[in-house]
Steps between C-alpha positions, in 0.01 A plus 500: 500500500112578329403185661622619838300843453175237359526320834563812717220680341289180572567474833486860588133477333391181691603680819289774426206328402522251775479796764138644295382192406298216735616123428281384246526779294936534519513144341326669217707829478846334540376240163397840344838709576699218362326461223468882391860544618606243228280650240591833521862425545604645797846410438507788223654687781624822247103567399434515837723720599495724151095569636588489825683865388206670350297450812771639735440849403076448644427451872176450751491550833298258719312704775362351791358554801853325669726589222615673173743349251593644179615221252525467073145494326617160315467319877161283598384636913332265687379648814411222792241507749317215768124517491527877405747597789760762324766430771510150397652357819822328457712460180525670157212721419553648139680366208648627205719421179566335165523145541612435143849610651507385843460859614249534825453764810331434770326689792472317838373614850574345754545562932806532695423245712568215217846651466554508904361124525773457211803667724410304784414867701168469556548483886656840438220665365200362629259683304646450182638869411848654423545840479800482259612268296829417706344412784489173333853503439796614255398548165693208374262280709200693404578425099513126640168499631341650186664239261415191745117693532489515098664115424271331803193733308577386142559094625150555675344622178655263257174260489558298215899495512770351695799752634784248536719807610433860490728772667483854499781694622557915528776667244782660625476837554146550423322520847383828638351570815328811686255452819229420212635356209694253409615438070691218365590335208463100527604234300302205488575162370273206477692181378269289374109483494293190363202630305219261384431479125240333284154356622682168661645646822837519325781713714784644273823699684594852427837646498635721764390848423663828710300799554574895663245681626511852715285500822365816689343419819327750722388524851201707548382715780505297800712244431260213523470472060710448206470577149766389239548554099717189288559539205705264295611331185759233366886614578620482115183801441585653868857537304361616187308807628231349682629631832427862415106399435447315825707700673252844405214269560640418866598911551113581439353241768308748719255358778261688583472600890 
């Protein structure tokens, strides 16, 4: 079971770094994760989570020009931009967590007409707007299209690694819809990744890891943008308490209009 959390952790790092970090330089940081993850014993799970309590009880909130997000002081923000431009077209734009514990949110922006080109409906809306977010369907099919957006976003992303099979699916009961947002709860399982160790090239295979993470998408004025707060962690912590965390995290996800 540690060893399960080690290679979660590792692969939930490699992902991250891999979306910051050019090529050259994410050969370099995935060598350095493993190695610091083995030295500092990740697999100490209980440590973790015994500090992870003291810094529950301190927050920050990110404020942006596009966004606030209020989340614990323990978490690292990374806030990304293209040559400067804050909207950062396409894709994840902010991220935030402790990856000593698998534990990551995300901020993404991203326009409707990705999601219509996804449905098949672009013929139907020919300049790429919705006014609500049923117009694209029932909100069974709309928590569909977010979890086949986020799984074809995280294969694109994986650099380094190979997805044999990843699949992320909406719980039961946990999708809400109004005309502008839509909230769910997905679970998320990847069954096996290779990851190369070592100088040589080497590959070696990780275990299947699950994951739940909450989702609040919104469509801003006009209906031609989205903007959308994950926030996630492995299922066993989800279980353990987790969920309340993310889930505050998720409830403060303001954009700014």
């Amino acid at each position: 079971r540690n060893m399960a959390r080690l290679q979660a952790v590792l692969l939930t790092q490699a992902a991250v770094v891999g979306g910051l970090s050019g090529v050259g330089s994410w050969q370099c940081e995935r060598r350095a994760l493993w190695e610091g993850a083995l030295a500092g014993g990740l697999v100490a799970s209980g440590r973790a989570a015994a500090a992870s309590e003291v810094a529950r009880s301190e927050v920050t909130t990110f404020k942006d020009p596009l966004f606030e997000v209020t989340y614990p002081a323990d978490f690292f923000a990374i806030r990304r931009t293209i040559s400067g431009d804050v909207s950062r077209r396409g894709g994840v734009i902010f991220t935030a967590g402790r990856l000593s514990v698998a534990e990551v949110v995300t901020v993404e922006r991203f326009p409707v007409a990705e999601l219509l080109a996804q449905a098949e409906a672009t013929p139907y809306f020919p300049d790429g707007t919705i006014s609500k977010w049923s117009d694209l369907g029932t909100k069974e099919a709309l928590a569909t299209f977010l979890c086949e957006r986020r799984d074809n976003e995280a294969t694109l992303a994986a650099k380094g690694q190979v997805i044999k099979e990843r699949a992320s699916y909406p719980v039961d009961g946990t999708v809400f819809v109004d005309d502008d947002t839509i909230q769910i709860d997905v679970l998320t399982t990847i069954g096996s990744t290779e990851m190369r160790v070592g100088e040589g090239g080497n590959t070696a295979p990780s275990i299947a890891v699950r994951r739940i993470q909450r989702a609040r998408h919104v469509l801003l004025p006009g209906g031609k943008t989205v903007m959308g707060c994950w926030a996630g962690c492995l299922d066993d912590a989800w279980k353990e308490g987790e969920s309340a965390v993310l889930g505050d995290i998720v409830a403060s996800f303001k954009p700014i209009v």
